[in-house]
Structure formats: C-alpha cells, structure tokens
XYZ file of C-alpha atoms in Angstrom:
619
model
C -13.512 -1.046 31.928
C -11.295 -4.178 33.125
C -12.885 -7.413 34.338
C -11.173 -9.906 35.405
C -12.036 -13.643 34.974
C -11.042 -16.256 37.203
C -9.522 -19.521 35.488
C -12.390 -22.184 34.219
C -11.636 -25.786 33.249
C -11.006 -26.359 29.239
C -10.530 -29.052 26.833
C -7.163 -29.365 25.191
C -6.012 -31.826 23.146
C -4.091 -33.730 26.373
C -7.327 -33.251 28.400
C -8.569 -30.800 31.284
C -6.762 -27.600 32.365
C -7.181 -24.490 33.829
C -7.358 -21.227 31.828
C -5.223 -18.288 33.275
C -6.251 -15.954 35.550
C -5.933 -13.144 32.842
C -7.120 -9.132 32.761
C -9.787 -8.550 30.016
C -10.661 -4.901 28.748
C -14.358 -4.519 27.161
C -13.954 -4.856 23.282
C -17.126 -3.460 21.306
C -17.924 -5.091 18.225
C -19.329 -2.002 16.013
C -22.014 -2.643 13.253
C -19.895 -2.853 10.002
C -19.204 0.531 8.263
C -19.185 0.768 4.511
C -17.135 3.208 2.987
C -18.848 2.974 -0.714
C -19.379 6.595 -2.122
C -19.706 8.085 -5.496
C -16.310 8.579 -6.462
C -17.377 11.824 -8.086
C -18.360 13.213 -4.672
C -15.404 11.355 -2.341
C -12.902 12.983 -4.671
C -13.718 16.257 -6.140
C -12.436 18.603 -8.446
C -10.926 21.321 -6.215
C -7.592 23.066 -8.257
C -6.309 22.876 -11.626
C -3.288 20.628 -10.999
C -5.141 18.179 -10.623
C -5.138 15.013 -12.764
C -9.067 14.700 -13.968
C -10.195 11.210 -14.382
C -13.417 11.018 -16.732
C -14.878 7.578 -15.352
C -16.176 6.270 -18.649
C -18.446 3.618 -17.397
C -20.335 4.089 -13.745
C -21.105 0.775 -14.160
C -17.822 -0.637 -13.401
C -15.702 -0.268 -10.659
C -12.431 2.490 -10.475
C -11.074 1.252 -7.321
C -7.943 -0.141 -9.126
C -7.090 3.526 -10.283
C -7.977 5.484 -7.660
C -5.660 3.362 -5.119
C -2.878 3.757 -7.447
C -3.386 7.559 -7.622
C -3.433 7.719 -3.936
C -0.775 5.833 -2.961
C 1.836 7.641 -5.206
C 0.137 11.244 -3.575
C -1.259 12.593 -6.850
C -3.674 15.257 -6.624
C -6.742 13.962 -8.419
C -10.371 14.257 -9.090
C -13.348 12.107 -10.870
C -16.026 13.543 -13.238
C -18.100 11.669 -15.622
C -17.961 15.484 -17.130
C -15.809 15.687 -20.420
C -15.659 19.239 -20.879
C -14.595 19.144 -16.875
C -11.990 16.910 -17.310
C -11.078 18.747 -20.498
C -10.730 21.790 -18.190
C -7.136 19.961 -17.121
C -3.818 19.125 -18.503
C -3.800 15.635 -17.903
C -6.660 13.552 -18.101
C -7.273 9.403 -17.256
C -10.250 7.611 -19.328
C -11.226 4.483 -17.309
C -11.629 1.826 -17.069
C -12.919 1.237 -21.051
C -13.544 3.211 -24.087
C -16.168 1.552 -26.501
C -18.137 2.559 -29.628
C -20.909 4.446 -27.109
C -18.146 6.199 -24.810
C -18.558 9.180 -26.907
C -20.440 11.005 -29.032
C -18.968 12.191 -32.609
C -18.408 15.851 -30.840
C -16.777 14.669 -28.034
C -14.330 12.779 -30.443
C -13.442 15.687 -31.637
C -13.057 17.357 -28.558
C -10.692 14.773 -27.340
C -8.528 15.172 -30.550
C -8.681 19.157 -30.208
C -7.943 18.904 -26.566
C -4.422 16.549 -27.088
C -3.397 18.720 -30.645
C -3.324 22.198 -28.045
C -1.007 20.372 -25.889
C -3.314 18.051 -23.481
C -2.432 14.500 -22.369
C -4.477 11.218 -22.199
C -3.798 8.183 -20.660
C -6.744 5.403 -21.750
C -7.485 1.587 -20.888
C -8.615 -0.613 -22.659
C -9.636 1.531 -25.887
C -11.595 -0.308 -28.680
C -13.806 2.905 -30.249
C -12.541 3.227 -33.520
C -13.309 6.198 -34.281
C -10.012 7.125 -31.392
C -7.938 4.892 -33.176
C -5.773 7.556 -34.674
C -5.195 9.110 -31.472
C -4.458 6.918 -29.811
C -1.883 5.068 -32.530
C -3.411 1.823 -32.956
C -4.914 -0.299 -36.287
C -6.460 -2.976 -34.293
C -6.088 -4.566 -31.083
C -6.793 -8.789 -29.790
C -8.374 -9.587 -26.455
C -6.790 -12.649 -24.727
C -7.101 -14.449 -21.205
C -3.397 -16.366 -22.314
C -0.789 -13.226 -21.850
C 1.190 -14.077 -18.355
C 3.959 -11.434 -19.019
C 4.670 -7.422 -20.046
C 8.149 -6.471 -20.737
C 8.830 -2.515 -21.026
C 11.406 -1.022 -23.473
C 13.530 0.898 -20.213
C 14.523 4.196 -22.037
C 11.659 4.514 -24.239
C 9.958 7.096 -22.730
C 9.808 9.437 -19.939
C 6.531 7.829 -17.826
C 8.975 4.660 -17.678
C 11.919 6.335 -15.737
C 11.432 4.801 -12.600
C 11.560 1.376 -13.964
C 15.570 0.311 -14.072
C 15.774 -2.528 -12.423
C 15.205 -5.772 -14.207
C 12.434 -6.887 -11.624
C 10.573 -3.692 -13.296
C 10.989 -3.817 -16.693
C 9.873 -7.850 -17.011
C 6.326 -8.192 -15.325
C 4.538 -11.291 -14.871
C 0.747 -10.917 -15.373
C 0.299 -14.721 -14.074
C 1.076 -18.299 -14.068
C 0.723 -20.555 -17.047
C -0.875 -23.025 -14.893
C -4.230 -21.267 -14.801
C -4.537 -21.497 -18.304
C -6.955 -18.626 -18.765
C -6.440 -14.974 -16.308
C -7.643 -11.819 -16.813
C -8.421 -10.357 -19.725
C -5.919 -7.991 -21.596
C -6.186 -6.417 -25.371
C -2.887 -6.831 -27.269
C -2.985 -3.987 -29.458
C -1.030 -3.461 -32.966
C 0.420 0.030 -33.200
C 0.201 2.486 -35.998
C 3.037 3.835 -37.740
C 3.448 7.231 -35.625
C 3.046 5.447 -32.738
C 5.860 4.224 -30.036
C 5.312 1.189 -27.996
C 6.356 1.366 -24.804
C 5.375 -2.349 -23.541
C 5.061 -5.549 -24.951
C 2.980 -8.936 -24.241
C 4.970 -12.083 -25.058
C 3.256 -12.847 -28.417
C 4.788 -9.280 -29.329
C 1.468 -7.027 -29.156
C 1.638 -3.842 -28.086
C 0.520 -3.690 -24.225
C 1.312 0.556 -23.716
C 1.381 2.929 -26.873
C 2.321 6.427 -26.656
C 1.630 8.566 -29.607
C 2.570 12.659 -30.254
C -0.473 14.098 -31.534
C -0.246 17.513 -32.591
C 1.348 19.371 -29.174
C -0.191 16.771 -26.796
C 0.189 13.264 -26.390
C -1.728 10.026 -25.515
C -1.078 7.052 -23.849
C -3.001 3.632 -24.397
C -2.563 1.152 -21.811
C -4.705 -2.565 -22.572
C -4.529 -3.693 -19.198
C -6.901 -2.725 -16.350
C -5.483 -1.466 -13.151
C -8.261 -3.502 -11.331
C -6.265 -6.594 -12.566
C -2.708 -5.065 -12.110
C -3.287 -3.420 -8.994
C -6.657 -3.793 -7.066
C -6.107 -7.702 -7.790
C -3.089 -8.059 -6.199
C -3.658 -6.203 -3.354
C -6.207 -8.334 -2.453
C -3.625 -11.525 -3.198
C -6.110 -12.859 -6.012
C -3.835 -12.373 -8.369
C -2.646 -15.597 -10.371
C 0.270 -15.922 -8.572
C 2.149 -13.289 -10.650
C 5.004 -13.357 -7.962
C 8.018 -14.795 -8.684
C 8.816 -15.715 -5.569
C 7.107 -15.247 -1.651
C 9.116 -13.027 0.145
C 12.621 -11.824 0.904
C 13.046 -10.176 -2.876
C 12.074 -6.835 -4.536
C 8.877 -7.380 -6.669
C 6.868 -4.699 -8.008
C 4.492 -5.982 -10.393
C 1.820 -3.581 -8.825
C 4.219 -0.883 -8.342
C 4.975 -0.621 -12.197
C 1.699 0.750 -13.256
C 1.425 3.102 -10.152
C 5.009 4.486 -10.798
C 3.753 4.624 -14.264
C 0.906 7.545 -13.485
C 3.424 8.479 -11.214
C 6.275 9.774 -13.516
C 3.318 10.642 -16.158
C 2.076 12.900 -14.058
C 5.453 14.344 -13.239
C 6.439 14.606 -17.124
C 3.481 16.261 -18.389
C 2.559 18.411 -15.815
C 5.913 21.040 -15.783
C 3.939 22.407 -12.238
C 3.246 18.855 -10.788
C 2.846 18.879 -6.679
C 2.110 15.831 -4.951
C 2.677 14.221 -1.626
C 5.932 12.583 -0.626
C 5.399 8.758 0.532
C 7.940 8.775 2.809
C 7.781 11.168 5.666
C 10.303 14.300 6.298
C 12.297 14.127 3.088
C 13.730 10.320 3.509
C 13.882 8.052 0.469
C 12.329 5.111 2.584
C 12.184 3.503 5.769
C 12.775 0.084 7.583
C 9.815 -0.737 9.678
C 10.916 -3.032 12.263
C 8.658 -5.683 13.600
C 8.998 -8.845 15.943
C 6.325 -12.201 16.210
C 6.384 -13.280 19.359
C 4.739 -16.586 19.093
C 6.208 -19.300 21.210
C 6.802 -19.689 25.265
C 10.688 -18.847 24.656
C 10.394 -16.124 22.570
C 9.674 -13.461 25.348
C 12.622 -13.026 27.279
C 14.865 -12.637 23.955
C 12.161 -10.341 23.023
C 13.754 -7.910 25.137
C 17.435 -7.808 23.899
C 16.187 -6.752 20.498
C 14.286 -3.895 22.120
C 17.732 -3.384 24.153
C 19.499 -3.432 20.784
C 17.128 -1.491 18.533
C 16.790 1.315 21.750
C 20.713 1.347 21.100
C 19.940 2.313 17.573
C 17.388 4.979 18.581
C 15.030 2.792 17.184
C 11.908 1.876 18.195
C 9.675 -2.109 16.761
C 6.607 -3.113 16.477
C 5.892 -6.147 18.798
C 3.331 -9.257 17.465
C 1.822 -11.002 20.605
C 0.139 -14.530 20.189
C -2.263 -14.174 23.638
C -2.284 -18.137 23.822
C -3.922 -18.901 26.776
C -4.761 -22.453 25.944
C -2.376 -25.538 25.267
C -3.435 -27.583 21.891
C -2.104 -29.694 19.374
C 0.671 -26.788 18.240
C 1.565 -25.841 21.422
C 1.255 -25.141 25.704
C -0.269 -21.872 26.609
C 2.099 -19.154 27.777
C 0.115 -15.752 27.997
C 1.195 -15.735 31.831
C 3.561 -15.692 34.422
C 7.243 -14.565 33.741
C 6.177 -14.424 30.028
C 3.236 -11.833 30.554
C 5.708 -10.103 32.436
C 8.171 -9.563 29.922
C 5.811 -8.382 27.679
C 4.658 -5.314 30.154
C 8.154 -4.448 30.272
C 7.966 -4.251 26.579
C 5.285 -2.087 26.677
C 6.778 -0.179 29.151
C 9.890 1.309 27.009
C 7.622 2.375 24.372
C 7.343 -0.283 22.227
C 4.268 -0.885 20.328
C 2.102 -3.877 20.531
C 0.104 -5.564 17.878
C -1.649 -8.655 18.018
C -0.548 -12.079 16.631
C -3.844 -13.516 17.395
C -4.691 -16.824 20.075
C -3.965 -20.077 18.425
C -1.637 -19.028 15.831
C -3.417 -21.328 13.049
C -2.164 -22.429 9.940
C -6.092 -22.925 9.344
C -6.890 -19.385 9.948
C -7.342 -18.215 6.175
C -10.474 -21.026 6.408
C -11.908 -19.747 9.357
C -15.574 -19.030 9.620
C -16.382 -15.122 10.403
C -17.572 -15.976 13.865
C -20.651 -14.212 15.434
C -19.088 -11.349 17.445
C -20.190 -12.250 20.830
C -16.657 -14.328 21.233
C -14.806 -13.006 24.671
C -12.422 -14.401 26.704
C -14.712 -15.545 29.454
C -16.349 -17.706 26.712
C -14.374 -18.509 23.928
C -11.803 -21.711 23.784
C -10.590 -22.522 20.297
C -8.170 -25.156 19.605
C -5.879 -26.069 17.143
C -6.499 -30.240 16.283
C -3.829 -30.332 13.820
C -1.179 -27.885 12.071
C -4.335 -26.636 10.050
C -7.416 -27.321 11.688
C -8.630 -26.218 14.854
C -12.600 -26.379 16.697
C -14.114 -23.892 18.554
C -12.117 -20.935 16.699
C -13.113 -18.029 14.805
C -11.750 -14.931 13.248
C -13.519 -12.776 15.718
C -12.433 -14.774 18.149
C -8.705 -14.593 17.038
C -8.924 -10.655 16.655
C -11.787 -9.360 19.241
C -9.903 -11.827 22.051
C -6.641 -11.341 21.548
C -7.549 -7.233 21.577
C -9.148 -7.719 25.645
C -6.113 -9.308 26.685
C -3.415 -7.010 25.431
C -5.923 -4.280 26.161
C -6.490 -5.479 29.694
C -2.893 -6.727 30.776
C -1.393 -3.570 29.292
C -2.802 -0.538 31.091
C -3.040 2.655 28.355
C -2.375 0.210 25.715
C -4.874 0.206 22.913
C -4.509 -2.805 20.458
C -4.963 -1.108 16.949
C -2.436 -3.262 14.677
C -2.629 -7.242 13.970
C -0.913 -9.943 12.184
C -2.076 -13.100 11.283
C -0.530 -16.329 12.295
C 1.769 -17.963 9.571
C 0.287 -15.077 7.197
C -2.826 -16.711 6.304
C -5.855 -14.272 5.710
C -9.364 -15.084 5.613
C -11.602 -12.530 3.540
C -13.193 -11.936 6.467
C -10.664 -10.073 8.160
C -11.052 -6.965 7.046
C -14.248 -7.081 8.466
C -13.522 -8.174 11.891
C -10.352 -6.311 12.343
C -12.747 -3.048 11.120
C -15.729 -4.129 13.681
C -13.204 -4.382 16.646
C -11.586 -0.994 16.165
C -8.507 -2.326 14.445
C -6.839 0.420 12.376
C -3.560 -1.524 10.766
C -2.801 -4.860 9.273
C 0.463 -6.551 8.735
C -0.517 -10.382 7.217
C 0.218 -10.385 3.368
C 3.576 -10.434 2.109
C 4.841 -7.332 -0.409
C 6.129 -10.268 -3.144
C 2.920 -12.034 -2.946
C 1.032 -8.962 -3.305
C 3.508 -7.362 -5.446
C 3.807 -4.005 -4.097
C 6.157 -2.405 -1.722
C 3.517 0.754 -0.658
C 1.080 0.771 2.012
C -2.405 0.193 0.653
C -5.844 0.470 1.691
C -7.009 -2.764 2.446
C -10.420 -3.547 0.666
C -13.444 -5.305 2.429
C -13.944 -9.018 2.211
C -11.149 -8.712 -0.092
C -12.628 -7.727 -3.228
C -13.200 -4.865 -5.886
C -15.627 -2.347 -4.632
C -15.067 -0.930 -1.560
C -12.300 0.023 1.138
C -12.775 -1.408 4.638
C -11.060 1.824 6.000
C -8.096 -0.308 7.221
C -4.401 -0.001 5.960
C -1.730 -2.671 4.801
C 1.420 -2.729 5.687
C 3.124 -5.728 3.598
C 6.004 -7.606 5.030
C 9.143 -7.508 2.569
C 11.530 -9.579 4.886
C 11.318 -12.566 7.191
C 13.768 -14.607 9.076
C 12.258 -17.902 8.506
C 13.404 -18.931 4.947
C 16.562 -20.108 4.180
C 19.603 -19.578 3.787
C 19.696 -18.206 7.495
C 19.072 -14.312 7.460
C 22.898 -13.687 8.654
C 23.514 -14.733 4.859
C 21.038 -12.561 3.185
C 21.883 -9.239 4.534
C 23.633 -8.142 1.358
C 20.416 -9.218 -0.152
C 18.169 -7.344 2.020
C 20.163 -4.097 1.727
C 19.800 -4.249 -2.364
C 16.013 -4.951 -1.924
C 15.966 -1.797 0.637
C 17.652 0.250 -1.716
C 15.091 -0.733 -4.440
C 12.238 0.565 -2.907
C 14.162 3.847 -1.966
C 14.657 4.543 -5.774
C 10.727 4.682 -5.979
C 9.963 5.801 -2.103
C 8.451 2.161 -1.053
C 8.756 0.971 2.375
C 10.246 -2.165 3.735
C 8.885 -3.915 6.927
C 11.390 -6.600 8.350
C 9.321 -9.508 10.558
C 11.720 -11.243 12.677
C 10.597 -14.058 15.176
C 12.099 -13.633 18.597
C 13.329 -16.953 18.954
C 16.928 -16.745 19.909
C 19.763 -13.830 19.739
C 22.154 -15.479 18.342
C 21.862 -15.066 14.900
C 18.907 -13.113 14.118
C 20.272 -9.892 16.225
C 23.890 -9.443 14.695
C 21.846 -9.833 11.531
C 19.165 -7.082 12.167
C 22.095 -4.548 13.857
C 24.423 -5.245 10.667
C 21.256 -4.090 8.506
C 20.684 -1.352 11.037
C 24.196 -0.379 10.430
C 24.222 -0.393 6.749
C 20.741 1.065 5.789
C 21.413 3.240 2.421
C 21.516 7.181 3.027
C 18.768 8.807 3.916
C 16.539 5.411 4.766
C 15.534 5.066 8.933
C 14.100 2.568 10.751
C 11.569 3.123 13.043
C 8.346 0.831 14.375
C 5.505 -0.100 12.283
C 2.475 2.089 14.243
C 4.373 4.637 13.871
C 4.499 4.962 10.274
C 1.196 3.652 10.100
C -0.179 6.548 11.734
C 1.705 8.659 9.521
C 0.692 6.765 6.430
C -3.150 7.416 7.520
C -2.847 10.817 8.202
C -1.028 11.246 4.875
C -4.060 9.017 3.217
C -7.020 11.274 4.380
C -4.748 15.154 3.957
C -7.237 17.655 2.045
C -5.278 19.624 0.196
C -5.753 22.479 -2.284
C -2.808 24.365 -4.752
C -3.984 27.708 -5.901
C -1.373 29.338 -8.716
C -1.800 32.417 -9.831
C -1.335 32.970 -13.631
C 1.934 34.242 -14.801
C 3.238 33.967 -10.889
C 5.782 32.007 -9.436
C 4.069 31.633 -6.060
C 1.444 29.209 -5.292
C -0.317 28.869 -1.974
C -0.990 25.475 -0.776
C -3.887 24.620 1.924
C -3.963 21.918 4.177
C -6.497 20.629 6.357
C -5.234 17.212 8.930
C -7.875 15.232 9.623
C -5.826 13.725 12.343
C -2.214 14.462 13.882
C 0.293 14.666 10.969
C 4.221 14.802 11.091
C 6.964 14.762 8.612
C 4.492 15.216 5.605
C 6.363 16.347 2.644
C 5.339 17.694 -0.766
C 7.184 16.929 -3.721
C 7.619 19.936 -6.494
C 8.750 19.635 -10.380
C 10.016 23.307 -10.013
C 13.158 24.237 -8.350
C 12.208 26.029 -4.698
C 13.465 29.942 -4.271
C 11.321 30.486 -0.689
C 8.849 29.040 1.612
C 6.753 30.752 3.741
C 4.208 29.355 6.392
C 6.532 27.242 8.627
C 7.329 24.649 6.009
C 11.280 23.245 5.629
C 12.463 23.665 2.167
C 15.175 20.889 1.375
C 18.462 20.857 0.022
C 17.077 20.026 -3.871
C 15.145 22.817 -3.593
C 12.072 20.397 -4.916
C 11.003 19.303 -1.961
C 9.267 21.022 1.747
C 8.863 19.345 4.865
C 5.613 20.410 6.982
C 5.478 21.554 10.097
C 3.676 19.377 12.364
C -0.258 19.548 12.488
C -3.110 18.995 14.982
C -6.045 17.085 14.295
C -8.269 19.500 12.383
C -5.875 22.554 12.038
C -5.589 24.246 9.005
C -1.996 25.202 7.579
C -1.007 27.521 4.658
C 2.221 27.487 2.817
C 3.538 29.713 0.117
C 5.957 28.685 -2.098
C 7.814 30.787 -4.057
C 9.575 29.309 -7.454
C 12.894 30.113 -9.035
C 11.848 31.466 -12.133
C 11.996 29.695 -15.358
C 14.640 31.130 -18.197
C 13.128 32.803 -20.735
C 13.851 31.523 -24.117
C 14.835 33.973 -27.011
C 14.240 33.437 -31.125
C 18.001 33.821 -32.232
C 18.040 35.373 -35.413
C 20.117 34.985 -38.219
C-alpha cells in the first residue's frame, strides 16, 4: 500500500528545508531468519556421483568447503559416516585429521579404499598413523606464510590455473605479522608436491597409492575461501579492483578439476547460463543530481546492444555536508523512464556515506516519514543507520516506481557494515553488489554469510564488482585491460560485473560500447538481476543422476525451486542423445535445459557415446 507524506521541515548542515513530497510503499521489517542446519541433513547423500565429504570434526565449522563445492556446481553430500563416504569415488576429509579422527580400522579402511582405486582430498592432516598415505614425514604449523606458488603442469587438479595471477597466491600481507594458521608439510619420497609456501614446504601433496590417489592440502578453505568472502582476509589482494585476482578461486577450481579428473562420469552444473563461457553484467551508480539525465543515453546505448543494466539509485532526499538532495523533480522523472524500458533498479542507499561500514544496525522502525540522517563530514554522518539506508531507500523506489520491487542494493563508496546482511535479509532484499571481486578475491557469485562471519548464510547472494570507472588512468585507456581480465574469468566460467557512474557520456560510453563490441566469443552482457535470479535458482536446483551399471544412459532429475532458464549441465563423457527437452551442444559435453517453472519437475536422459574398448595385444 502507498502513502504519501507531505514535506516536513529538516536540519541540514546549511539549516532548515523542506523534505520532498515523495511516494512511500510499506516496507516490513521481518524477524531475522537463520539458515543454520546440520550440514548432514541440508545436503544429503542422494546418487553415487556424488563427491562424499566425511566432516571430521562437528565441532568446527565446513562453511568454507561447502561454498566452494557449490559455487563450482559439484554434486555433493556430508556424512560424518566413513563407510558412507567410502561408498563413493571421491571423498573430502575436513576440515582436520588428528590422532582421534580415526580408529586403527578405519585407517585401514582409508588405505584399502585409495589402493582399489578411491581418491582423497584431506586438510590439514597431522595423524600419523596416515602419513604414508598421504606422502608426508612431518609437517610445521606457522601464522608467518603470506604466499603459495603452484608448479602449473604438475598435475591434472591444477589445469585451470595458467595464468600467472593463479599460479602465485598471496595468503596475506607481511604487515600483520601473524595470519592464519597453515601446516607446511615435508613430502615423502613417492610423493609429488603440487604447491609450495615461500620457506619451500610443501602446501598440496599428491601421492599414487596403489590404484587411487590422495591429495593433502595444509590450508583450510575457511581461511582461503569463507575468509575472503567475507573481506577479512589480510588483505591478500594485490590490488582493489580493475584486475583479475583469484586467490579464492584457486582452491575452488582446485575441487573443481579434481572432481572432473577422478571421476571419468563427473556431471555438474554449468556457472554460466545456456552454454556461454561468461558474462558482462552491466551496472550504473547513479549518485549525484547530474547523473540522471545521462543515465538515459547509456540505457539508449546498451538497448542498441540488446542489452539490458542494472541501475543504482541514491534516494537522497536531504541536502548535507556531501551534497543537495535530488530524489525529485526532472530527476525522479528520469528515473521512471528508466524503469519504464525495462531496466532494473537497485538501491544505492540515502546519504551515500563514506561512514556507512561504521554504521550502527539501527532499530527497524526507520521510515521515510521519520527518518533524516545526515552526512557531517565525508565519513561521518548523525541521525543515520543501516536500516535506515536500506529499509528507506526500498519505500521510495518501491513507492515512486509502480510494479517495481527493490530486491538488489549497493552500498555507497563500497563500504559494508557487518550488519548488512542482516538488514538487507530483514527488508526482503535478495542481491548485493558492495564488495569488490579483487578485494574479495573471487570472480563467482557467492552466498553472502550473516554478520559477515563463519557459520551461517544470510540467504542473500554477492555479486562482486570486477570493474569501475573511477580509478585511473581514465577507463577509455583500460579497455584492452578489461577485455584480458574478461577473458580470464571465461577460461574458468567467472562473471564480470562492470559499475560505471553516470556522470557524463563523453568518455565513459564510447568506452563501455567499445567493450560491448569486443567481448570474447561466446561472453554476453546482460543486467545484474537478471543473472542474479538465475544464479539463485541455479544455487537452490535439487538434482539427482541415476546410472545404470554397464549403461551408457543416465537419467537426470530436476526439481526448480523457483523459475530457472539457461541452466546447463556440464558432462566428462562425450554426448550421443538427449532426450527430455534438453539442448545438447556442439562439444557434445554439455546440455542446455529447457526452461522450468517454480516447482516443476524435469527429466532428462542422456545417452553417452560409448567408450572404446581396450584389447591385450599379444605377442
């Protein structure tokens, strides 16, 4: 329901004025939802490609693993069963592996299980009664290593990383002193390192052991990935934004090719919808008085592309110390016309504060009748919260923008409170845009944890910016630049979201249309929600392979939990025929799903070219 509110006097930092007469819809503020589970129930063991996890210690958090595993679409379940997991070709042991882990049987059982042909991949082992399987003599625990560099070539779980960014990972900076913790390890003789710390330890072992093979990593993904994504990392990024930097993405791409290497009948989901390599996700800030009319020749330019952008709106309805309020008049209307082409709208909060990573959560109650914050300087500001910022910002677009329904935000100048998840989940917020992919190190979509920590999703999704216009040299200069980072991330099927501030036309939209022009093959550009729905739907897929023995068909089941399109699935096998309305691909690896409703049911079968059979030659 709308209400409007007539204009009532305000304090600003040059005195008295009168608020706009602005449109507010009703905003709810839900009691928070926590999404903590057993991991053995939330993810199940349901078919026997799947990778098992045995979660070693239910005492510590997995959260680190089981992001990694679901952003690079790898079926996957979690037991604290052995003979379970055992059940399974490939099986992860996290997140440590001590002198009580396992009994003297189950030792045995491990070492049976890899000499018939199994694989293990282990953190942080320090039993030592596994270390002959796993290849190692002894192993040091430090706080002091800052860098990992792989050996590219060594071995097949490390084919993805060829580009130099990849193969030398920072862990942190020096300046800290002490970081996480990581165990340098010293390999056997029949062992291979893969990875290396700087003081020349072993950081990932691979050893043949028997028909199988293990894999010892002595880094926990809560550190390498988890930790970043939340941006409490030790400023492992080599530089903010504008460059390719996957220090997350390593260890994800890691399980990733693993999985693909071991498993000779590996299926998982495709990260990029309907068979592309990546795409450009094209977003706008529109955060000063000027910045709405130009607003509308990059939607003229971008419809010219068949291309669609994501727009950021600061509702600033109040003049302060940054700047004069300019949520109205020939402004407002430019922004409806926006809306009115099909352009999604996010929200790029009120005051736009540099001081918004400090603010206080806020009580919830904060609406536009009643709240006036204020920036007093380029980083502090009174009367301002983060509800306020998000549940505000929400009734205006909401209210001034009939249908629209504000689910994606930004935060001004990129600065995050740990707090946000939490308001942006309480006020019905579905999408986030407000770290940077360098200074998170990853270039995937991720789901965005509450308050910012280790334990628990907030069932939002982050969408990391990889390009902005505001660094030097202009962005004119660094399109050659931007077109190697994009190509990058299509080599492991990241994304790449471009934020460019609607200032002026002169520069930034020849820049954006020559990147338009030259994306790389098979890489589209297309607005941020819509990805982001895709992304989501992808996220919460059930899915189930069933493969008959000694068959080369398998029947896959899927169940959308919410509209999917483009969803593709990813096969190790070559593709003979597809059945059940799926689109094979030229590679023949690869199917395309048709699209689903919100809570159909779909069933594919896919029928394999068979494999040669191999015959003893004789002398």
């Amino acid at each position: 329901m709308l209400i409007a509110f007539l204009a009532t006097a305000c304090l600003s930092g040059c005195g008295r004025e009168k608020v706009p007469d602005l449109r507010a819809a009703e905003v709810p503020v839900h009691a928070l939802i926590h999404h903590v589970a057993d991991p053995t129930v939330a993810f199940p063991e349901s078919f026997p490609l799947q990778v098992a996890v045995y979660w070693s210690k239910p005492d510590e958090d997995i959260l680190g693993v089981v992001h990694s595993l679901r952003e690079m679409g790898i079926p996957f379940f979690v037991t604290r069963d052995l003979d379970r997991a055992l059940q399974h070709r490939l099986v992860i042991i996290y997140p440590t592996v001590d002198g009580r882990t396992f009994t003297e049987s189950q030792v045995r059982e491990l070492c049976q299980y890899v000499e018939t042909g199994g694989s293990l991949f282990a953190v942080n082992v320090f039993a030592g009664a596994l270390r002959e399987l796993f290849g190692f003599t002894g192993f040091e625990p430090s706080r002091k290593r800052y860098r990992v560099d792989f050996e590219p070539g060594s071995d097949a779980i490390l084919k993805y990383l060829n580009r130099p960014e990849e193969q030398e990972v920072r862990l942190g900076d020096r300046k800290y002193g002490n970081i996480f913790w990581t165990n340098g390890y010293k390999p056997d003789t029949a062992a291979k390192v893969l990875a290396r710390f700087a003081d020349g330890s072993a950081a990932l072992i691979r050893k043949t052991f028997g028909s199988g093979s293990t894999y010892l990593c002595g880094i926990s993904f809560q550190d390498v990935v988890l930790r970043s994504q939340v941006n409490r990392d030790f400023d492992a990024e080599r530089h903010y934004v504008n460059v390719f930097e996957p220090g997350a993405d390593v260890w994800m791409l890691l399980l990733r090719a693993w999985y693909e290497s071991i498993e000779p009948d590996a299926v998982r989901l495709a990260t990029i919808p309907n068979g592309q390599s990546s795409v450009l996700l094209l977003s706008h800030d529109v955060d000063w008085e000027d910045s709405f009319g130009p607003a509308l020749d990059f939607a003229r330019m971008e419809n010219d592309h068949h291309a669609l952008s994501t727009f950021f709106i600061q509702t600033k309805y109040v003049s302060d110390y940054n700047s004069h309020a300019f949520f109205f008049g020939t402004d407002l209307q430019d922004l409806q016309k926006l809306f009115a082409q099909g352009f999604s709208i996010g929200s790029h909060s009120i005051i736009h504060s540099r001081g918004f990573n400090r603010f206080k959560l806020g009580s919830g109650a904060e609406t536009f009748a009643s709240y006036r914050p204020h920036a007093t300087g380029f980083e502090t500001a009174s009367g301002a919260t983060v509800f306020g910022e998000v549940r505000v910002s929400e009734e205006l677009l909401n209210g001034e923008l009939p249908g629209q329904h504000t689910v994606f935000f930004r935060a001004g100048h990129l600065r995050v409170p740990p707090s946000l998840p939490e308001a942006l989940q309480r006020c019905g917020y579905e999408f986030d845009s407000s770290f940077t992919a360098a200074d998170v190190l990853t270039n995937f979509p991720y789901a965005l944890p509450l308050n910012l920590g280790f334990t628990e999703d907030s069932a939002l999704y982050e969408f990391p910016v990889t390009f902005e216009d505001q660094e030097l040299p202009p962005l004119p200069q660094r399109v050659d630049k931007a077109l190697d980072v994009i190509q990058a991330n299509a080599e492991n099927g990241g994304i790449n979201v471009i934020l460019i501030h609607s200032t002026e036309t002169q520069t930034k939209l020849p820049a954006e249309e020559m990147i338009l022009d030259r994306l790389p093959p098979n890489v589209s550009a297309t607005d941020m929600l819509s990805f982001a729905r895709f992304w989501r739907a992808r996220d919460r897929l059930r899915w189930t392979v069933h493969a008959p023995p000694n068959s080369d068909d398998i029947i896959l089941n899927f169940q959308a939990d919410e509209p999917a399109s483009g969803l593709t699935v990813e096969f190790q096998r070559l593709i003979a025929h597809v059945e059940g309305g799926a689109m094979p691909l030229e590679d023949h690896h690869r199917i395309v799903l048709p699209a689903m409703k919100s809570g159909e049911n779909l069933s594919v079968r896919v029928r394999f070219q068979r494999r040669p059979i191999l015959h003893a030659v004789s002398n």
